[in-house]
Structure formats: C-alpha cells, structure tokens
Amino acid sequence: MSSINPTPRDYNKARVLDVVLCRAPLTRNKLIELTGLSKATVSRAVEDLRSDGFVVDRGVDEVAGRGRRSTYLDVPETAGHVVGVGFGALTSGVLVTDLRGREVGHVVVPTAEHHDVPAAGRWLADLIAQTSASARGPLRQIVVALPAHVRDGAEVFRPADPMKIFTGRELYGIVEELVDAPVTFDSDANASLLQVLTDDASIQNAALFSVSSTLNFATCTDRELARGRTPAFGDIGALSSGVDDRTLNGLLSTAGLAAFAREQGLDTERVEDLWLTSQDHRARAETLKAFTTAVTTAVSTVAVTLDPEAVYFVGRLRPLVDEVLPEVRKRLERSLPTVPRTTTVSQVLGLSVARGAVHASLAMTHNRLRDTLLKGRAQGPKKEQAAPAF
C-alpha cells in the first residue's frame, strides 16, 4: 500500500488537538487565538476531533457581552487515561488521570518487600489495575519512577539498596507483559523535576537532587530533561563529597548518612533521629559539618558544569538540607562568581513522584496521539470503530 503524506488539514487538526489536550476547557475563540488558525479551520478541526472522540461541549462562557455565548470545548473521560507510579524503597504511590490531567484516583501504600522480581511485577501491575478500575477509555501510558538510574526507559541501574533485585530489564519486561499499555521506567529525580517545572513555568535551566534511599540527580535545559547515552550520565553520587574518602552518595543518602552519624557516636536507629530528637552536640555537629560539605560540593559541581539558574533538593533528607542551607549559601558565595538559587521542595510522600510521572505519561501520550493522527493517512481508509478513533 502506498503511503499518503499528511495534508495541511491534517497538520491543522494535529495543532488543534495539541492545544485542546493541554488547555481544555477552552472556548473556540481562545482556541483560535492559541493556534493562530482561522475560525473556519478551527471549526472544521473541532468537528473532526469530535467525530474521533477527543472533543465534547462542556458548558458555556458566562462572560457578559453582546452576541452568542461561546461553548467550552473539553476532552471527554472516554478519550483515555494515563498512570504515574512512584515506586519507592519504602512507599509507593499510583496516580491515575484522564488525558486532561484530571485525577481519576490515587493510592499510597507501603512498598511490599519482594525477594523475587516476578512477584514484585505482579504486585505493581495489580496496584495499577486497582487504582485504574474506575477510569474510562483506553489506558494510554504508564510511567514508573523509582530510585535508580534508568536507560532507554527500561533498564535499571544502581537502584537504592532495598531495590537491588530490580537491576536490569526483568521488572520492566514483567510489568509490560502484565499491563495492556505502553510502559516506561524513569528515575524519581526526573519525575520530581518534571513536577517542579509544571509548578513553575518560568524555570528554564535547573538541576535537582533527590536525597533519599539513594542520591539521584536530574537536570533540564530549556525545560527539556537531559538524558545521557550511557548509564554513567547523572551518576553524581559516585563523585567525592569532599569529606575524607566519602562519596556524595555516602553522605547524601539516608543509609550513608545514618552510617556516618553512627561512626561519630550518634545513637541513630533511623536517619530522622538527626533532626527529630536531641543528640550529643559534638557528634551531631560533626555529622552536620560533613553533610554541609557534601551539599556544597554537589551544588558546586552542577553550578560549574551545567550553569543552572536553580538547584532543588527533595526527599527524606530535605529537613536536614533546610537546616544547613544558610551555611551552604555562604560557602558557595565565597567560591563561585554566580550562585544558583538553591532551595528545597516539599513533597507528599509517595504521591509527588507519581504526580511527576503522570506529567511524563501525559506528554508521551499527547505526542503519540499527534504522531498517530499524522501517520493515519499512510494506513489507508479508516475502519468503522467506536470513539476515540486513535
């Protein structure tokens, strides 16, 4: 079958679809403004998308004025849904939204302890299925974010110690086999940075450290996440912290810092004891001094190599980062000509990472729908089918 190139009408329809998915509900007048297309072109594209099952009418514009009031255009729930998963060492969250980002359901649970990968894959797939039970339309995309480095959306490298069994591609393969939808794995740092970018549209270039069960790192340029060609990219935790022979991961992860604190003589059963209970002044001071040096080293490293306008810290060690940030800023001002804005970001345990993963799911789905629409002309005449059409 010979292929047929997309026509200008197809590209106009794709442009309207992009805007409706990202900005609905909106009026036709707003749609014309945002696309730059003529009224007739927008009306034709809207009717095509209505037939495809991606546009419905939803209320009217209540702004007073002369003439006919505009009908709001929206994306129906039946157009499909996406899933974001924050698969953590201690807590896991699943968030389900429709294609407009409206929440369908969420759950946050303690992460079950698994000693074999197939059982973990079944547990994760069941959790996704249960949370998606009330969703309507096809499941378009799942993004699973976990405390690890991930290559090509499937292969896990250097995960947090409690999740070592998930190294490689086996977990990805099992989840993909069990769910009837595209699956992508990613790091929790990338998901967290996506959430930061969503919350603040002014950010262009930034870096983020996730300081939890393992140290994870993410960065973006012009709001695009940077992804390396090899698993070495972003493995900043392997670098020296500036404290003896300790790596950054040895001081900016929960297990590493707790071990260091115990070496100083602190009685810490869990890392939260460093800021939630009173401890020996000298030993705690030594621990904080080392932690401050590690944070300063981490920020300095990305400042001189990536030139971000802002550096963020998230994760379980965030309260301790808050405590040392004033001293970190003083040290940075003494050593750097320009200091990036360095701050922490509060998160909802188990849910914030899932929320970032949902943003990734939505972006992938929107791009795939647009590509499918434009490639549709190469597939020959459409067959009769229930909406949505693609």
Coordinates of C-alpha atoms in Angstrom, one line a residue:
M1 CA 0.0 0.0 0.0
S2 CA 1.5 3.4 -1.0
S3 CA 1.8 5.9 1.7
I4 CA -0.1 9.3 1.6
N5 CA 1.6 12.3 3.1
P6 CA -0.3 14.3 5.7
T7 CA -2.1 17.3 4.3
P8 CA -2.3 20.8 5.7
R9 CA -5.7 19.9 7.1
D10 CA -4.1 17.0 9.0
Y11 CA -1.5 19.4 10.5
N12 CA -4.1 21.9 11.4
K13 CA -6.1 19.1 13.1
A14 CA -3.0 18.0 15.0
R15 CA -2.3 21.6 16.1
V16 CA -5.9 21.9 17.5
L17 CA -5.6 18.5 19.2
D18 CA -2.3 19.6 20.9
V19 CA -4.0 22.8 22.3
V20 CA -7.2 21.1 23.4
L21 CA -5.3 18.4 25.2
C22 CA -3.1 20.9 27.0
R23 CA -5.5 23.8 27.6
A24 CA -9.1 22.5 27.8
P25 CA -11.7 23.5 28.8
L26 CA -11.5 26.5 26.4
T27 CA -13.8 28.4 24.0
R28 CA -13.5 28.3 20.3
N29 CA -12.3 31.9 20.4
K30 CA -9.5 31.0 22.7
L31 CA -8.6 28.0 20.5
I32 CA -8.4 30.3 17.5
E33 CA -6.1 32.7 19.5
L34 CA -3.8 29.9 20.7
T35 CA -3.5 28.1 17.4
G36 CA -3.3 31.2 15.1
L37 CA -5.7 29.4 12.7
S38 CA -8.8 30.8 11.1
K39 CA -12.3 30.4 12.5
A40 CA -13.3 28.1 9.7
T41 CA -10.2 25.9 10.0
V42 CA -10.6 25.6 13.8
S43 CA -14.3 24.7 13.4
R44 CA -13.5 22.0 10.8
A45 CA -10.8 20.5 13.0
V46 CA -13.0 20.6 16.1
E47 CA -15.7 18.7 14.2
D48 CA -13.2 16.1 13.0
L49 CA -11.9 15.6 16.6
R50 CA -15.4 15.4 17.9
S51 CA -16.1 12.5 15.5
D52 CA -12.8 10.9 16.7
G53 CA -14.0 11.1 20.3
F54 CA -11.5 13.7 21.5
V55 CA -13.7 16.8 21.9
V56 CA -17.0 17.4 23.6
D57 CA -19.0 20.5 24.5
R58 CA -18.9 21.4 28.2
G59 CA -20.9 24.4 29.4
V60 CA -21.0 28.0 28.0
D61 CA -18.9 31.1 28.5
E62 CA -20.7 33.1 31.2
V63 CA -18.8 36.4 30.4
A64 CA -21.4 39.0 29.7
G65 CA -21.4 40.7 26.3
R66 CA -23.2 41.0 23.0
G67 CA -23.7 38.2 20.6
R68 CA -23.9 34.5 21.1
R69 CA -22.0 33.0 24.1
S70 CA -19.2 30.6 23.3
T71 CA -19.4 26.9 24.2
Y72 CA -16.5 25.5 26.1
L73 CA -14.6 22.6 24.4
D74 CA -13.3 19.8 26.6
V75 CA -11.7 16.4 26.4
P76 CA -14.1 13.5 27.4
E77 CA -13.0 11.0 30.0
T78 CA -13.7 8.3 27.4
A79 CA -10.7 9.5 25.4
G80 CA -8.5 7.6 27.8
H81 CA -6.3 7.8 30.9
V82 CA -2.7 7.6 32.0
V83 CA -0.9 6.3 35.1
G84 CA 2.1 7.6 37.0
V85 CA 3.8 5.4 39.6
G86 CA 6.3 6.4 42.3
F87 CA 7.8 3.0 43.2
G88 CA 9.9 3.8 46.2
A89 CA 12.0 1.7 48.6
L90 CA 9.6 2.4 51.5
T91 CA 6.4 3.9 50.0
S92 CA 4.8 3.6 46.6
G93 CA 2.1 5.8 45.0
V94 CA -0.1 5.4 42.0
L95 CA -1.9 8.3 40.4
V96 CA -4.4 7.9 37.5
T97 CA -5.6 10.9 35.4
D98 CA -7.6 11.4 32.3
L99 CA -5.9 12.9 29.2
R100 CA -6.5 16.4 30.5
G101 CA -4.7 15.7 33.8
R102 CA -7.9 15.4 35.9
E103 CA -7.4 12.9 38.7
V104 CA -9.4 9.7 38.4
G105 CA -7.9 8.1 41.5
H106 CA -4.7 7.6 43.6
V107 CA -3.3 5.3 46.3
V108 CA -0.3 5.5 48.5
V109 CA 0.8 2.2 50.2
P110 CA 3.9 0.8 51.9
T111 CA 6.1 -0.9 49.4
A112 CA 5.8 -4.6 49.8
E113 CA 9.1 -6.4 50.4
H114 CA 9.8 -8.7 47.5
H115 CA 12.6 -11.2 47.1
D116 CA 11.9 -12.1 43.5
V117 CA 11.2 -9.9 40.6
P118 CA 8.1 -11.6 39.1
A119 CA 6.2 -11.2 42.4
A120 CA 7.1 -7.5 42.5
G121 CA 6.0 -7.1 38.9
R122 CA 2.6 -8.7 39.7
W123 CA 2.2 -6.6 42.8
L124 CA 2.9 -3.4 40.8
A125 CA 0.6 -4.4 38.0
D126 CA -2.2 -5.3 40.4
L127 CA -1.8 -1.9 42.2
I128 CA -2.1 -0.1 38.8
A129 CA -5.1 -2.1 37.9
Q130 CA -6.9 -1.5 41.2
T131 CA -6.2 2.3 41.1
S132 CA -7.4 2.5 37.4
A133 CA -10.6 0.5 37.9
S134 CA -12.9 3.4 37.7
A135 CA -11.1 5.1 34.7
R136 CA -12.9 5.2 31.3
G137 CA -11.4 4.8 27.9
P138 CA -8.2 3.1 26.9
L139 CA -5.1 3.1 29.2
R140 CA -2.6 5.1 27.0
Q141 CA 0.6 5.1 29.0
I142 CA 2.3 4.1 32.3
V143 CA 5.4 5.7 33.7
V144 CA 7.1 4.1 36.7
A145 CA 9.6 6.3 38.5
L146 CA 11.9 4.6 41.0
P147 CA 15.1 5.5 43.0
A148 CA 17.6 4.4 40.3
H149 CA 19.3 5.3 37.1
V150 CA 17.3 4.2 34.1
R151 CA 18.4 3.8 30.5
D152 CA 16.2 3.7 27.4
G153 CA 13.1 3.7 29.6
A154 CA 13.5 0.1 30.6
E155 CA 16.9 -0.9 32.1
V156 CA 17.5 -0.2 35.8
F157 CA 21.0 0.7 37.0
R158 CA 22.2 1.3 40.6
P159 CA 18.9 1.3 42.4
A160 CA 18.6 2.0 46.1
D161 CA 19.9 -0.8 48.3
P162 CA 16.5 -2.2 49.2
M163 CA 15.7 -2.5 45.5
K164 CA 18.8 -4.1 44.2
I165 CA 17.0 -7.1 42.8
F166 CA 15.4 -4.8 40.2
T167 CA 18.7 -4.2 38.5
G168 CA 18.4 -4.8 34.7
R169 CA 15.3 -5.2 32.5
E170 CA 13.4 -8.1 34.1
L171 CA 11.0 -5.9 36.1
Y172 CA 10.2 -3.8 33.1
G173 CA 9.5 -6.9 31.0
I174 CA 7.2 -8.4 33.6
V175 CA 5.2 -5.2 34.1
E176 CA 4.9 -4.6 30.3
E177 CA 3.7 -8.2 29.8
L178 CA 1.0 -7.8 32.5
V179 CA -0.5 -4.4 31.6
D180 CA -2.1 -3.7 28.2
A181 CA -0.4 -0.4 27.6
P182 CA 3.0 1.2 26.8
V183 CA 5.3 1.2 29.9
T184 CA 8.3 3.5 30.5
F185 CA 10.6 3.4 33.5
D186 CA 12.3 6.6 34.8
S187 CA 14.2 7.9 37.8
D188 CA 12.4 9.5 40.7
A189 CA 14.7 12.6 40.2
N190 CA 13.4 13.1 36.7
A191 CA 9.8 12.7 37.8
S192 CA 10.4 15.2 40.7
L193 CA 12.0 17.8 38.3
L194 CA 9.0 17.4 35.9
Q195 CA 6.7 18.3 38.8
V196 CA 8.8 21.4 39.7
L197 CA 8.7 22.5 36.0
T198 CA 5.0 22.1 35.9
D199 CA 4.5 24.1 39.1
D200 CA 6.8 27.0 37.9
A201 CA 6.6 27.8 34.2
S202 CA 9.4 30.4 34.5
I203 CA 12.1 27.8 35.1
Q204 CA 14.3 27.1 32.0
N205 CA 17.5 25.5 33.3
A206 CA 17.6 23.7 36.6
A207 CA 19.1 20.8 38.5
L208 CA 17.5 18.6 41.2
F209 CA 18.9 16.2 43.8
S210 CA 16.7 13.6 45.3
V211 CA 18.3 12.8 48.7
S212 CA 16.5 9.7 49.9
S213 CA 17.3 6.0 50.0
T214 CA 19.9 6.8 47.3
L215 CA 21.2 10.0 45.8
N216 CA 19.6 10.7 42.4
F217 CA 20.1 13.6 40.1
A218 CA 18.2 15.3 37.2
T219 CA 18.8 18.3 35.1
C220 CA 17.0 20.2 32.3
T221 CA 17.9 22.8 29.7
D222 CA 15.2 25.0 28.2
R223 CA 12.7 22.8 30.2
E224 CA 13.8 19.6 28.4
L225 CA 15.1 16.8 30.7
A226 CA 18.7 15.8 29.9
R227 CA 19.2 12.1 29.3
G228 CA 22.7 10.6 28.6
R229 CA 23.6 7.9 26.2
T230 CA 25.1 5.7 28.9
P231 CA 24.1 4.8 32.5
A232 CA 27.1 6.9 33.7
F233 CA 25.2 10.1 33.0
G234 CA 23.8 11.6 36.2
D235 CA 25.7 9.3 38.5
I236 CA 26.8 12.2 40.5
G237 CA 26.7 10.1 43.7
A238 CA 29.9 8.4 42.7
L239 CA 31.9 11.6 43.0
S240 CA 33.9 12.7 46.0
S241 CA 31.9 14.6 48.7
G242 CA 35.0 16.5 49.9
V243 CA 34.9 14.6 53.2
D244 CA 37.7 12.1 53.5
D245 CA 37.1 9.2 51.1
R246 CA 33.3 9.5 51.2
T247 CA 31.3 9.8 48.0
L248 CA 28.3 12.1 47.6
N249 CA 26.0 9.1 47.9
G250 CA 27.8 8.1 51.1
L251 CA 26.6 11.3 52.7
L252 CA 23.5 12.4 50.7
S253 CA 21.6 9.2 51.0
T254 CA 19.7 8.0 54.1
A255 CA 21.7 4.8 54.6
G256 CA 25.0 6.5 54.0
L257 CA 24.4 9.5 56.3
A258 CA 23.0 7.3 59.1
A259 CA 26.1 5.1 58.9
F260 CA 28.3 8.2 59.1
A261 CA 26.4 9.5 62.1
R262 CA 26.8 6.2 63.9
E263 CA 30.5 6.4 63.3
Q264 CA 30.5 9.8 65.0
G265 CA 28.9 8.3 68.1
L266 CA 25.3 9.1 67.5
D267 CA 22.6 6.6 68.5
T268 CA 20.5 6.8 65.4
E269 CA 18.2 3.9 64.6
R270 CA 16.8 5.8 61.7
V271 CA 18.1 8.9 59.9
E272 CA 15.1 11.1 61.0
D273 CA 16.7 11.0 64.5
L274 CA 19.2 13.5 63.3
W275 CA 16.6 16.2 63.3
L276 CA 13.7 14.9 65.3
T277 CA 15.4 14.0 68.6
S278 CA 18.1 15.7 70.7
Q279 CA 21.5 14.2 70.2
D280 CA 25.1 14.6 71.5
H281 CA 26.1 18.1 70.4
R282 CA 29.7 17.3 69.2
A283 CA 28.8 14.2 67.3
R284 CA 25.8 15.8 65.7
A285 CA 27.9 18.9 64.8
E286 CA 30.4 16.7 63.1
T287 CA 27.7 15.0 61.1
L288 CA 26.1 18.3 60.1
K289 CA 29.5 19.6 59.1
A290 CA 30.2 16.7 56.8
F291 CA 26.6 16.9 55.4
T292 CA 27.1 20.6 54.7
T293 CA 30.3 20.0 52.8
A294 CA 28.6 17.3 50.7
V295 CA 25.7 19.6 49.8
T296 CA 28.1 22.4 48.9
T297 CA 30.2 20.0 46.8
A298 CA 27.1 18.8 45.0
V299 CA 25.8 22.3 44.2
S300 CA 29.3 23.5 43.2
T301 CA 29.7 20.6 40.8
V302 CA 26.5 21.2 38.8
A303 CA 27.0 25.0 39.0
V304 CA 30.3 25.0 37.2
T305 CA 29.4 22.2 34.7
L306 CA 25.7 22.8 33.9
D307 CA 25.2 26.5 34.8
P308 CA 21.6 26.0 36.2
E309 CA 19.6 29.0 37.3
A310 CA 18.2 27.0 40.2
V311 CA 19.1 23.8 42.2
Y312 CA 16.5 21.9 44.1
F313 CA 16.6 19.3 46.8
V314 CA 13.8 16.8 47.5
G315 CA 13.5 13.6 49.5
R316 CA 13.7 12.3 53.1
L317 CA 16.8 14.3 53.9
R318 CA 15.1 17.6 52.9
P319 CA 14.7 18.8 56.6
L320 CA 18.4 18.5 57.1
V321 CA 19.1 20.3 53.9
D322 CA 16.9 23.1 55.1
E323 CA 18.9 23.3 58.3
V324 CA 22.3 23.6 56.5
L325 CA 21.3 25.7 53.5
P326 CA 22.3 29.1 55.1
E327 CA 25.8 27.8 55.6
V328 CA 25.9 26.2 52.2
R329 CA 24.9 29.5 50.5
K330 CA 27.7 31.3 52.4
R331 CA 30.3 28.8 51.2
L332 CA 29.1 29.0 47.7
E333 CA 29.3 32.8 47.7
R334 CA 32.9 32.6 48.7
S335 CA 33.8 30.1 45.9
L336 CA 31.5 30.8 43.0
P337 CA 31.2 34.0 40.9
T338 CA 27.5 33.3 40.5
V339 CA 25.5 31.2 42.9
P340 CA 22.4 29.4 41.5
R341 CA 19.2 29.8 43.5
T342 CA 19.4 26.8 45.9
T343 CA 16.3 25.6 47.7
T344 CA 14.3 22.6 48.9
V345 CA 10.9 21.5 47.6
S346 CA 8.4 19.8 49.9
Q347 CA 6.7 16.7 48.7
V348 CA 3.7 14.5 49.6
L349 CA 5.2 11.1 50.5
G350 CA 4.5 8.6 47.8
L351 CA 2.4 10.9 45.7
S352 CA 4.6 13.8 44.4
V353 CA 6.9 11.4 42.4
A354 CA 3.8 9.7 41.0
R355 CA 2.5 13.1 40.0
G356 CA 5.7 13.9 38.1
A357 CA 5.4 10.5 36.4
V358 CA 1.9 11.4 35.3
H359 CA 3.2 14.6 33.6
A360 CA 5.6 12.4 31.7
S361 CA 2.8 10.0 30.8
L362 CA 0.6 12.8 29.5
A363 CA 3.4 14.3 27.4
M364 CA 4.2 10.9 25.8
T365 CA 0.5 10.3 25.2
H366 CA -0.1 13.7 23.6
N367 CA 2.9 13.3 21.3
R368 CA 1.9 9.7 20.3
L369 CA -1.7 10.8 19.5
R370 CA -0.4 13.6 17.3
D371 CA 2.0 11.3 15.5
T372 CA -0.7 8.7 15.1
L373 CA -3.0 11.3 13.6
L374 CA -0.4 12.4 11.1
K375 CA 0.6 8.8 10.2
G376 CA -3.0 7.7 9.8
R377 CA -3.1 8.7 6.1
A378 CA -0.5 6.1 5.4
Q379 CA -2.7 3.4 6.8
G380 CA -5.4 3.5 4.2
P381 CA -9.2 4.1 4.7
K382 CA -10.4 4.2 8.3
K383 CA -12.4 1.3 9.6
E384 CA -15.7 1.7 11.5
Q385 CA -14.8 1.8 15.2
A386 CA -16.0 3.2 18.5
A387 CA -14.6 6.5 19.6
P388 CA -11.9 7.5 20.3
A389 CA -10.7 6.7 16.9
F390 CA -6.9 6.7 17.6

